[in-house]
XYZ file of C-alpha atoms in Angstrom:
691
model
C 87.976 154.614 107.249
C 89.412 152.934 104.517
C 86.852 152.606 101.589
C 84.633 149.448 101.306
C 85.216 148.530 97.994
C 89.848 148.371 98.809
C 88.716 146.206 101.585
C 86.336 143.627 100.074
C 88.938 142.358 97.855
C 89.528 139.070 96.378
C 93.222 138.902 98.380
C 91.230 139.722 101.411
C 87.638 137.670 100.990
C 90.295 134.610 100.142
C 92.196 135.267 103.525
C 89.219 135.446 104.837
C 87.821 131.961 103.823
C 91.107 130.184 104.727
C 90.552 131.479 108.311
C 87.209 130.035 108.626
C 88.255 126.810 106.711
C 91.332 126.449 109.025
C 88.891 127.044 112.448
C 86.069 124.553 111.172
C 88.853 122.072 110.179
C 90.146 122.721 113.876
C 93.698 123.427 112.979
C 94.887 126.915 113.775
C 96.682 128.713 110.914
C 100.081 128.535 113.332
C 99.711 124.514 113.562
C 101.200 124.862 109.772
C 103.806 125.396 107.867
C 104.210 129.279 107.704
C 105.182 130.446 104.490
C 107.111 133.532 106.254
C 109.383 132.177 108.681
C 109.816 134.573 112.056
C 111.894 134.949 114.588
C 112.698 136.708 117.678
C 116.619 138.243 118.762
C 118.226 140.959 120.681
C 120.633 142.644 119.041
C 123.076 142.604 122.580
C 123.137 142.338 126.407
C 121.908 146.002 127.848
C 121.923 147.345 131.468
C 119.430 147.744 133.963
C 116.842 150.318 132.764
C 118.972 150.432 129.297
C 117.329 150.148 125.794
C 118.003 147.331 123.614
C 116.887 146.462 120.346
C 114.836 143.880 119.350
C 114.014 142.230 115.675
C 111.915 139.943 114.833
C 113.331 138.433 111.193
C 110.390 137.973 108.816
C 111.634 134.945 106.403
C 109.213 134.849 102.955
C 109.486 131.630 101.102
C 110.131 132.648 97.729
C 107.019 134.196 95.699
C 105.557 135.138 99.202
C 105.628 138.554 100.417
C 104.504 139.930 103.564
C 103.380 144.029 104.463
C 104.169 147.044 105.546
C 102.170 148.658 108.986
C 99.971 149.941 106.220
C 99.614 147.253 103.684
C 97.776 149.344 100.839
C 95.095 148.611 99.004
C 95.028 145.336 100.343
C 96.386 143.136 103.002
C 96.927 143.539 106.926
C 100.228 144.813 108.331
C 102.001 142.710 111.204
C 100.292 142.619 114.903
C 102.719 142.155 118.105
C 101.202 140.777 121.242
C 103.955 141.117 124.236
C 104.531 138.802 127.100
C 107.635 140.846 128.843
C 109.185 140.818 131.832
C 107.540 143.640 134.980
C 109.353 147.136 134.464
C 109.578 146.406 130.863
C 108.308 148.226 127.475
C 108.513 147.906 124.123
C 108.113 151.227 121.882
C 106.262 151.008 118.656
C 108.314 148.517 115.572
C 110.147 150.499 112.830
C 109.746 149.158 109.642
C 112.745 149.141 106.325
C 111.247 150.751 103.428
C 108.714 148.959 101.615
C 108.354 148.007 97.904
C 105.249 148.676 95.985
C 103.336 145.440 93.982
C 100.409 146.352 91.714
C 97.787 143.855 91.210
C 94.606 143.928 88.757
C 95.120 147.218 89.590
C 95.380 147.314 93.553
C 98.847 148.759 95.375
C 100.208 147.072 97.840
C 102.992 147.687 100.279
C 104.722 144.439 100.661
C 108.549 143.027 101.038
C 109.214 140.301 98.749
C 112.660 139.334 100.483
C 113.847 138.682 104.041
C 113.159 141.749 105.980
C 113.552 142.859 109.986
C 111.169 144.818 112.154
C 113.232 146.857 114.767
C 111.517 147.053 118.147
C 113.740 149.142 120.993
C 112.729 147.475 124.424
C 113.938 149.280 127.748
C 114.259 147.113 130.386
C 113.411 147.062 133.785
C 115.019 149.406 136.275
C 115.312 146.505 139.016
C 117.070 144.131 136.489
C 119.567 142.552 138.606
C 122.745 142.405 136.091
C 123.719 139.020 134.993
C 120.208 137.038 135.019
C 118.426 136.192 131.679
C 114.658 138.093 131.067
C 112.464 135.967 128.758
C 111.294 137.792 125.708
C 107.645 136.483 124.419
C 105.420 137.934 121.349
C 102.276 136.329 119.444
C 102.931 137.306 116.800
C 100.636 137.764 113.425
C 100.721 138.803 109.469
C 99.759 137.819 106.032
C 101.171 135.601 103.641
C 100.447 136.474 99.850
C 101.556 135.207 96.699
C 99.869 136.516 93.337
C 96.631 134.391 93.763
C 96.398 133.518 97.208
C 96.565 134.884 101.339
C 97.259 132.837 104.134
C 96.834 134.754 107.441
C 99.617 133.246 109.854
C 100.456 133.450 113.281
C 103.850 132.685 115.353
C 104.646 132.434 119.375
C 107.986 133.943 119.573
C 110.500 133.478 122.387
C 113.558 134.887 123.233
C 115.972 136.760 125.998
C 117.967 139.571 126.881
C 120.882 139.055 128.931
C 121.187 141.986 131.683
C 124.837 142.993 131.466
C 127.245 144.791 129.247
C 129.368 141.972 128.853
C 129.030 140.195 125.499
C 128.852 141.276 121.331
C 126.467 142.378 119.566
C 125.064 141.053 116.570
C 126.507 141.931 113.704
C 123.313 141.457 111.233
C 121.208 144.816 113.130
C 123.925 147.433 111.535
C 122.512 145.906 107.996
C 118.804 146.146 109.492
C 118.986 149.696 110.738
C 120.482 150.366 107.220
C 116.965 149.223 105.732
C 115.494 151.750 107.795
C 114.557 155.107 106.330
C 116.820 157.704 107.655
C 114.670 160.115 110.088
C 114.599 163.719 108.208
C 115.101 166.062 111.160
C 112.535 168.970 109.634
C 108.831 169.013 108.746
C 107.154 169.252 105.472
C 103.821 170.466 104.952
C 100.430 168.839 103.402
C 97.526 170.545 101.708
C 94.084 168.743 99.793
C 93.515 169.959 96.780
C 90.369 168.960 94.246
C 91.198 165.569 93.953
C 95.358 165.428 95.215
C 97.019 165.107 98.082
C 100.117 167.776 98.031
C 102.997 167.336 100.089
C 106.238 169.362 100.461
C 109.027 167.411 101.144
C 112.377 169.131 102.586
C 115.319 168.144 100.160
C 118.099 169.036 99.142
C 118.487 170.052 95.806
C 122.009 168.436 94.898
C 120.202 164.945 96.579
C 119.764 161.473 94.798
C 116.697 161.117 93.726
C 115.424 158.141 91.421
C 112.351 156.486 90.722
C 110.511 157.579 93.799
C 107.105 157.040 95.929
C 105.392 158.487 98.936
C 103.916 155.359 100.852
C 101.708 157.293 103.630
C 101.305 155.660 106.931
C 97.669 156.818 107.710
C 94.877 154.703 105.937
C 91.877 156.448 104.192
C 93.793 159.412 103.237
C 95.737 158.709 99.735
C 94.559 156.304 96.314
C 97.256 154.246 96.735
C 96.857 153.244 93.310
C 96.927 156.390 91.447
C 99.837 157.430 89.738
C 102.744 159.335 91.752
C 104.010 163.016 90.357
C 107.189 164.951 91.715
C 108.472 168.355 91.463
C 111.591 169.604 92.799
C 111.705 173.226 93.713
C 115.487 174.430 95.225
C 115.444 172.626 98.222
C 111.995 171.670 98.388
C 109.945 167.720 96.927
C 106.592 168.177 96.005
C 104.720 164.522 96.438
C 101.170 164.787 94.807
C 99.102 161.738 95.058
C 95.729 161.382 94.296
C 92.955 161.531 97.081
C 91.287 158.256 98.584
C 87.686 157.877 96.768
C 84.788 157.726 99.048
C 83.446 159.698 101.678
C 85.976 162.501 102.643
C 87.517 161.802 106.199
C 88.023 164.414 108.898
C 91.366 165.989 107.352
C 93.929 165.375 109.218
C 96.701 168.087 111.310
C 100.008 166.311 110.663
C 100.749 163.239 108.080
C 103.629 160.558 108.119
C 105.408 158.332 105.387
C 108.017 156.746 103.538
C 109.776 158.599 100.731
C 111.323 155.780 99.205
C 113.860 157.242 96.966
C 114.131 154.252 94.354
C 116.674 151.984 93.389
C 119.175 151.187 95.799
C 118.909 154.792 97.678
C 116.438 154.183 100.939
C 114.013 156.248 101.958
C 113.581 158.911 104.068
C 110.288 158.861 107.384
C 109.026 161.830 107.832
C 106.666 163.924 109.253
C 104.286 166.977 107.610
C 102.138 169.740 109.478
C 99.096 170.809 107.309
C 100.562 174.013 105.856
C 101.299 175.429 102.477
C 102.212 173.910 99.809
C 104.265 175.438 96.560
C 103.295 175.305 93.579
C 105.612 174.524 90.464
C 108.454 173.163 90.321
C 110.903 170.768 87.954
C 108.960 167.476 87.188
C 111.188 164.228 88.653
C 111.958 162.143 85.598
C 114.263 160.616 82.687
C 117.771 162.259 83.486
C 116.022 163.590 86.906
C 114.709 160.796 88.066
C 118.039 158.698 88.540
C 119.732 161.772 90.114
C 121.258 163.367 87.173
C 121.469 166.923 85.342
C 124.476 168.354 83.686
C 124.946 171.372 86.162
C 125.303 168.640 89.303
C 127.534 166.926 87.531
C 130.160 170.189 86.336
C 129.632 171.327 89.899
C 130.558 168.028 91.005
C 133.638 167.562 89.080
C 134.891 171.009 89.325
C 134.695 171.256 92.928
C 136.745 167.661 92.735
C 139.535 169.179 91.105
C 139.514 172.088 93.586
C 139.528 169.869 96.564
C 142.194 167.768 94.973
C 144.111 170.756 94.247
C 144.117 171.386 97.589
C 145.277 168.177 98.812
C 148.754 168.799 97.821
C 149.474 171.106 100.371
C 148.716 168.701 103.015
C 151.418 167.959 104.629
C 151.290 164.206 104.222
C 151.052 164.864 99.760
C 153.265 167.786 99.637
C 156.442 165.862 100.414
C 156.159 163.416 97.738
C 154.848 165.785 94.918
C 157.754 168.345 95.653
C 160.306 165.221 95.583
C 158.977 163.811 92.627
C 158.769 166.986 90.361
C 162.927 167.874 90.991
C 162.819 164.694 90.671
C 161.222 164.855 87.314
C 163.102 168.294 86.238
C 166.160 166.814 86.154
C 165.034 163.961 83.517
C 165.053 164.272 79.644
C 161.877 166.182 77.922
C 160.516 162.561 76.638
C 160.885 161.639 79.780
C 159.059 164.455 82.148
C 155.995 163.609 79.583
C 155.557 159.998 80.165
C 156.342 160.363 84.151
C 153.842 162.932 84.213
C 151.311 161.251 82.655
C 151.899 157.996 84.656
C 151.829 159.674 88.174
C 148.562 161.336 87.001
C 146.843 157.972 86.123
C 147.995 156.219 89.398
C 146.585 159.238 91.282
C 143.147 158.762 89.375
C 142.746 155.601 89.254
C 143.478 155.218 93.066
C 140.720 157.788 93.448
C 138.813 155.942 91.379
C 139.245 152.746 92.666
C 138.335 153.968 96.004
C 135.240 155.496 95.396
C 134.024 152.637 93.491
C 134.235 150.723 96.891
C 132.281 152.832 98.561
C 129.519 152.957 95.744
C 129.500 149.432 96.186
C 129.589 149.310 99.638
C 126.355 151.544 100.271
C 124.491 150.025 97.357
C 125.156 146.298 98.686
C 123.670 148.127 102.215
C 126.367 149.567 104.093
C 126.330 152.605 105.966
C 129.684 154.285 104.711
C 130.686 158.212 103.579
C 133.905 159.921 102.399
C 136.994 158.349 104.395
C 134.892 155.095 105.379
C 138.504 153.462 105.411
C 139.834 155.143 108.114
C 137.609 154.477 109.913
C 138.797 150.778 109.869
C 141.709 149.644 112.743
C 143.488 147.885 109.944
C 144.178 150.649 107.383
C 144.805 152.985 110.212
C 147.641 150.383 111.118
C 148.557 150.244 107.673
C 148.881 153.932 106.987
C 151.082 154.156 110.458
C 153.200 151.908 109.363
C 153.513 153.301 105.471
C 154.087 156.977 106.769
C 156.650 155.436 108.850
C 158.443 153.584 105.630
C 158.237 157.235 103.759
C 159.683 159.152 106.906
C 162.487 156.704 106.535
C 163.240 157.281 103.624
C 163.383 160.674 103.518
C 165.564 161.046 106.601
C 167.735 158.711 104.382
C 167.393 155.645 106.366
C 167.046 153.169 102.591
C 166.116 154.005 99.154
C 162.337 153.687 98.110
C 162.188 153.063 94.466
C 160.379 156.147 92.127
C 160.492 158.126 95.313
C 164.316 158.750 96.544
C 167.199 160.173 95.067
C 170.268 157.851 94.388
C 172.629 160.601 95.133
C 172.412 164.569 94.789
C 174.192 164.481 91.429
C 172.307 161.514 89.529
C 168.777 161.450 88.635
C 166.643 158.757 89.713
C 165.765 156.595 86.879
C 162.369 154.774 88.265
C 160.258 155.463 85.145
C 156.604 155.586 84.055
C 156.256 152.510 86.204
C 157.977 154.682 89.469
C 155.945 157.302 88.824
C 152.924 155.569 87.971
C 153.353 153.434 91.817
C 153.764 157.056 92.996
C 150.869 158.195 92.091
C 149.239 155.809 94.134
C 151.406 155.760 96.950
C 150.567 159.718 96.975
C 146.894 159.237 96.561
C 146.630 156.296 98.996
C 148.465 158.684 102.063
C 146.532 161.445 100.987
C 142.893 159.593 102.797
C 143.719 161.318 105.979
C 144.031 164.995 104.604
C 140.543 165.237 103.921
C 140.228 168.820 102.631
C 137.937 171.631 101.649
C 135.651 171.247 99.020
C 135.809 167.759 99.075
C 132.731 166.853 100.980
C 130.774 168.540 99.363
C 132.060 167.255 95.629
C 131.734 163.512 97.144
C 128.540 164.713 98.560
C 127.344 165.446 95.270
C 128.555 162.434 93.447
C 126.243 160.189 95.828
C 123.219 161.884 94.023
C 124.473 160.757 89.809
C 124.348 157.914 88.611
C 127.640 155.186 89.094
C 129.071 156.297 86.094
C 128.871 159.519 86.515
C 130.081 159.563 89.875
C 133.198 157.766 89.144
C 133.867 160.915 86.769
C 133.753 162.744 89.818
C 136.151 160.967 91.459
C 139.121 160.709 88.671
C 138.292 164.777 89.167
C 139.310 164.145 92.439
C 142.625 162.052 91.521
C 143.118 164.417 88.479
C 143.277 167.958 90.747
C 145.842 165.956 92.770
C 148.100 164.590 89.986
C 147.526 168.299 88.173
C 150.974 169.942 89.382
C 152.786 167.116 88.591
C 151.336 166.683 85.241
C 151.860 170.396 84.264
C 155.620 170.186 85.104
C 155.801 167.247 82.907
C 153.948 169.239 79.799
C 154.993 172.755 80.325
C 158.961 173.123 80.206
C 158.703 176.913 81.190
C 157.158 175.695 84.820
C 160.365 173.314 84.764
C 162.610 175.920 83.984
C 161.134 177.825 87.307
C 162.375 174.575 89.174
C 166.085 174.747 91.100
C 168.833 173.503 89.595
C 170.055 170.220 90.537
C 172.769 170.030 93.225
C 173.339 168.786 96.318
C 171.104 170.591 98.211
C 168.538 167.995 96.442
C 169.601 165.609 99.147
C 169.245 167.839 102.092
C 165.647 168.882 100.993
C 164.825 165.428 100.966
C 165.303 165.168 104.718
C 163.812 168.319 105.379
C 160.680 166.929 103.620
C 160.837 164.022 106.627
C 159.532 166.914 109.190
C 156.390 166.832 107.610
C 155.992 163.691 106.898
C 157.284 162.757 110.530
C 153.808 165.084 111.342
C 152.112 163.008 109.771
C 152.958 159.832 111.271
C 152.547 161.751 114.683
C 148.784 162.448 113.481
C 148.157 158.693 112.616
C 149.778 158.010 116.050
C 147.339 159.867 117.556
C 144.680 158.432 115.354
C 145.478 154.705 116.230
C 144.930 155.924 119.762
C 141.747 157.558 119.314
C 140.366 154.949 116.953
C 141.735 151.812 118.964
C 142.520 152.680 123.120
C 145.621 152.421 124.674
C 146.450 148.682 123.603
C 146.302 149.461 120.159
C 148.189 152.677 119.629
C 150.650 151.086 122.019
C 151.426 148.108 119.687
C 151.197 150.436 116.258
C 154.315 152.171 117.777
C 156.188 149.417 118.594
C 155.347 147.590 115.195
C 156.912 150.979 113.405
C 159.843 150.699 115.556
C 160.771 147.418 114.586
C 159.578 148.428 110.704
C 162.440 150.735 111.217
C 164.608 148.340 112.382
C 163.611 146.137 108.754
C 164.374 148.946 107.030
C 167.565 149.158 108.144
C 168.599 146.186 107.054
C 167.091 147.008 103.819
C 169.958 150.125 103.770
C 172.709 147.633 104.679
C 172.188 145.232 101.865
C 171.864 148.089 99.344
C 175.073 150.088 100.365
C 176.332 146.074 100.388
C 175.115 145.792 96.389
C 172.914 143.091 97.312
C 169.275 142.785 96.917
C 167.594 143.678 100.226
C 165.784 140.102 100.599
C 166.077 139.754 104.484
C 164.707 143.480 105.222
C 161.679 142.911 102.652
C 160.680 140.013 104.161
C 160.724 141.393 107.418
C 158.565 144.532 106.451
C 156.053 142.625 104.528
C 155.592 139.893 107.935
C 155.093 143.447 110.227
C 152.426 144.632 107.587
C 150.674 141.280 107.731
C 150.940 140.900 111.767
C 149.449 144.790 111.705
C 146.963 143.475 109.409
C 145.799 140.362 111.219
C 146.878 141.683 114.618
C 146.325 145.325 115.596
C 142.735 145.091 115.354
C 141.664 142.143 117.783
C 143.181 144.796 120.555
C 140.766 147.343 118.974
C 139.308 148.853 122.266
C 135.498 148.921 123.042
C 135.192 152.089 124.097
C 137.682 154.562 121.566
C 140.533 157.054 124.076
C 138.639 160.449 124.399
C 140.184 163.552 124.662
C 139.838 166.686 126.585
C 136.276 168.416 127.274
C 136.069 170.430 124.720
C 135.463 174.758 126.055
C 131.604 174.477 124.729
C 130.865 171.195 126.854
C 128.864 169.411 123.570
C 126.475 167.032 123.982
C 127.234 163.852 122.184
C 124.502 164.375 118.875
C 121.163 162.155 118.386
C 118.112 162.485 117.117
C 116.875 162.563 120.394
C 118.501 165.142 121.810
C 118.288 167.233 118.676
C 114.429 166.772 118.845
C 114.540 167.768 122.711
C 116.478 170.536 122.238
C 114.743 171.737 119.183
C 111.027 171.081 121.574
C 112.331 173.113 124.111
C 112.836 176.138 121.549
C 116.474 176.350 121.957
C 119.080 177.150 119.232
C 121.383 173.954 118.167
C 124.243 174.639 116.881
C 125.373 170.571 115.577
C 128.297 170.181 114.019
C 129.954 166.380 112.616
C 133.162 165.673 112.907
C 136.457 162.922 113.133
C 139.600 162.540 114.348
C 141.018 161.748 110.657
C 139.240 164.798 109.105
C 142.357 167.345 108.887
C 139.652 170.072 108.103
C 137.602 169.403 110.424
C 140.322 170.313 113.211
C 141.407 173.091 111.406
C 137.858 174.486 111.813
C 137.289 173.451 115.672
C 140.349 175.545 116.090
C 140.060 177.787 114.284
C 136.100 178.809 114.821
C 134.649 176.161 117.460
C 136.815 175.739 120.468
C 137.171 179.285 121.127
C 136.117 181.615 123.818
C 133.805 184.177 122.125
C 131.816 181.419 120.637
C 131.714 179.926 123.438
C 130.815 182.895 125.281
C 128.024 183.970 122.440
C 126.884 180.429 122.723
C 126.180 180.662 126.745
C 124.385 183.942 126.463
C 122.087 183.007 123.818
C 121.767 179.400 125.645
C 122.272 177.759 122.342
C 122.817 173.619 122.685
C 125.674 172.013 121.134
C 125.344 168.845 119.344
C 128.594 166.938 118.318
C 128.546 164.197 115.927
C 131.796 162.257 116.212
C 132.531 159.890 112.928
C 135.746 159.059 113.900
C 134.307 155.473 114.387
C 131.857 153.728 112.174
C 128.147 155.479 113.294
C 125.297 153.915 111.484
C 123.031 156.733 113.499
C 125.157 159.200 112.246
C 126.061 158.251 108.752
C 122.123 157.766 108.211
C 122.024 161.578 109.454
C 124.872 162.613 107.098
C 122.731 161.298 104.306
C 119.717 163.094 104.905
C 121.338 166.089 104.538
C 122.797 165.053 101.554
C 126.233 164.850 102.750
C 128.576 161.944 102.008
C 130.929 162.997 105.030
C 132.098 165.078 107.203
C 132.646 168.372 108.231
C 128.937 168.976 108.195
C 127.523 172.103 110.426
C 124.223 173.292 110.964
C 122.805 175.961 112.751
C 119.054 175.574 114.146
C 117.244 178.914 115.088
C 115.469 179.193 118.402
C 111.637 178.696 118.442
C 112.216 175.685 115.486
C 112.881 177.624 112.404
C 114.554 175.741 109.502
C 118.238 174.978 110.039
C 121.034 176.722 108.088
C 123.579 174.736 106.643
C 127.058 176.608 107.242
C 129.886 176.404 104.990
C 132.891 173.868 105.379
C 135.559 176.280 105.135
C 134.434 178.102 109.258
C 135.886 181.807 109.636
C 136.817 182.649 113.014
C 133.819 184.739 114.314
C 131.418 183.410 111.970
C 129.363 180.769 115.168
C 129.361 184.415 117.747
C 127.430 185.883 115.534
C 124.976 183.293 114.761
C 122.938 183.699 117.882
C 122.659 187.419 117.346
C 120.746 186.554 113.805
C 118.074 184.691 115.537
């Protein structure tokens, strides 16, 4: 029971008196203009027996607010009375992360902006395809300002089309992003004399701003009491005031939402009665912003190492090697200038890419590192770019700033060409996500924006460091082979790794967009080769390559505009793996853990090179398959090739900004273990024995 003193507040009394007056006047509140407009929407059509998501879109007028499921010290949450077709079933509503509103010493859990309450609806199994099912709900809620509350209601009507044809409402992605991310591990809680203490599994590197814990059950916490938070390794400890008044029977489980502060969203969790550690570092000041010098330095060093590794990837090494050889042929002053210009271009590109990712996340988008590779038009641009670079290396035409005009004369593009090459190298490096990068970028997401940008700058510095060193250290330039005719042959040899990168991009285009998308990507690439042939003809004739350049630009525009229109709703799939993995979902993970089975969950993408190496080296192996079968391991794979908000939310909850991510859940419900990003051949085969 909620304490009487909390219930009989001025706001509650005002709402009661208002409702009585409206009843006496014979005018129900629904007849008046609601201050919170409500509407009922379905995300998309659904097949018989499948589940579709409904949204109750609540739009408060300026100065008004609605309430979370547990409204706090005052107010009332949303109630729904459904009228559904026979056989249909509506699940419990899912609320976005709420806000706190403290008025006259009373803590309220509210929404002062538009918000959507999502409700999963399972359609009847006997529903006929092509029919339209009517959905209705009687909704009641309390709308309040800082001075007055009004009980409101609405008879909401909607429909759901039975079938698979139709497009999804794009607003649902943002509404899902506002929901708290489910935590896959249970916490513990305990009552002390005057406090409710909750231990929450929370990675030490994960972002935390100004947190607040919203308890779902009433009568357990003093909502207005200041909350304290402490960090102890990978555990976040929340200390809340106990509810005043007579002690209620203590529950065995507790659920709630941890709001992380700022634009970081929140986490939904369930805690069981159990021990809660003492001590810890208070969360506040710099820690409240998710910042610590140790975290920043670790992330910078990881990003620097990740950038260095990128230099040996097949999509970057040819560019770096050719520019290094060209630089070795110039004078000392030119070497300094070009080295700095190249590095500046790389760092600027990495910072721009990281800044866009941070801005999209701040706007509520479910994105992570390499998010651009989940966009078909970006893959189309990369296909054409890799085609142009491969053709250049093969000698089909000359690309300013990257090619050798002859085997004897040095390239003379200067600082401007070196800067552009740096931008190019960073852009073509995006398909080659390598080791150390995911951890570094994940750490960047827990830092303030200015610190996060320094991590992305370190990534660019690592990528540009070899070229910078060659430019500033004459001894390194002297180690390079002397110029000669062999350099032109070397350039043509570098067309091989770039060609392999191009083939990988063709494969990615097919996997990402389907057969038609992949075929058109090949056609446009062939057409681009024809346009570049025109460029070379004009270059050899001493003329400006206007016709070929315009044709290449037209093909690039066509790729951006036309190719995304051919993307298949269902991506192409490869052959089933040795482990017979199931698609990852929170429900599948919970079901396997409830059955007490060990679980190996891995998250991958077709554009992630380190993911594919790990799969070849450690995952798709007969020894791993045999060990997993013997132990009854459930294998779940989260394919992040295409944008998937559910997987993105799960990655974020694990403190990861991207893939790869490998998790091992031991049998019997033990604590999960995050595996290293670089897997050794026998690592997975040994895991079941550790149970």
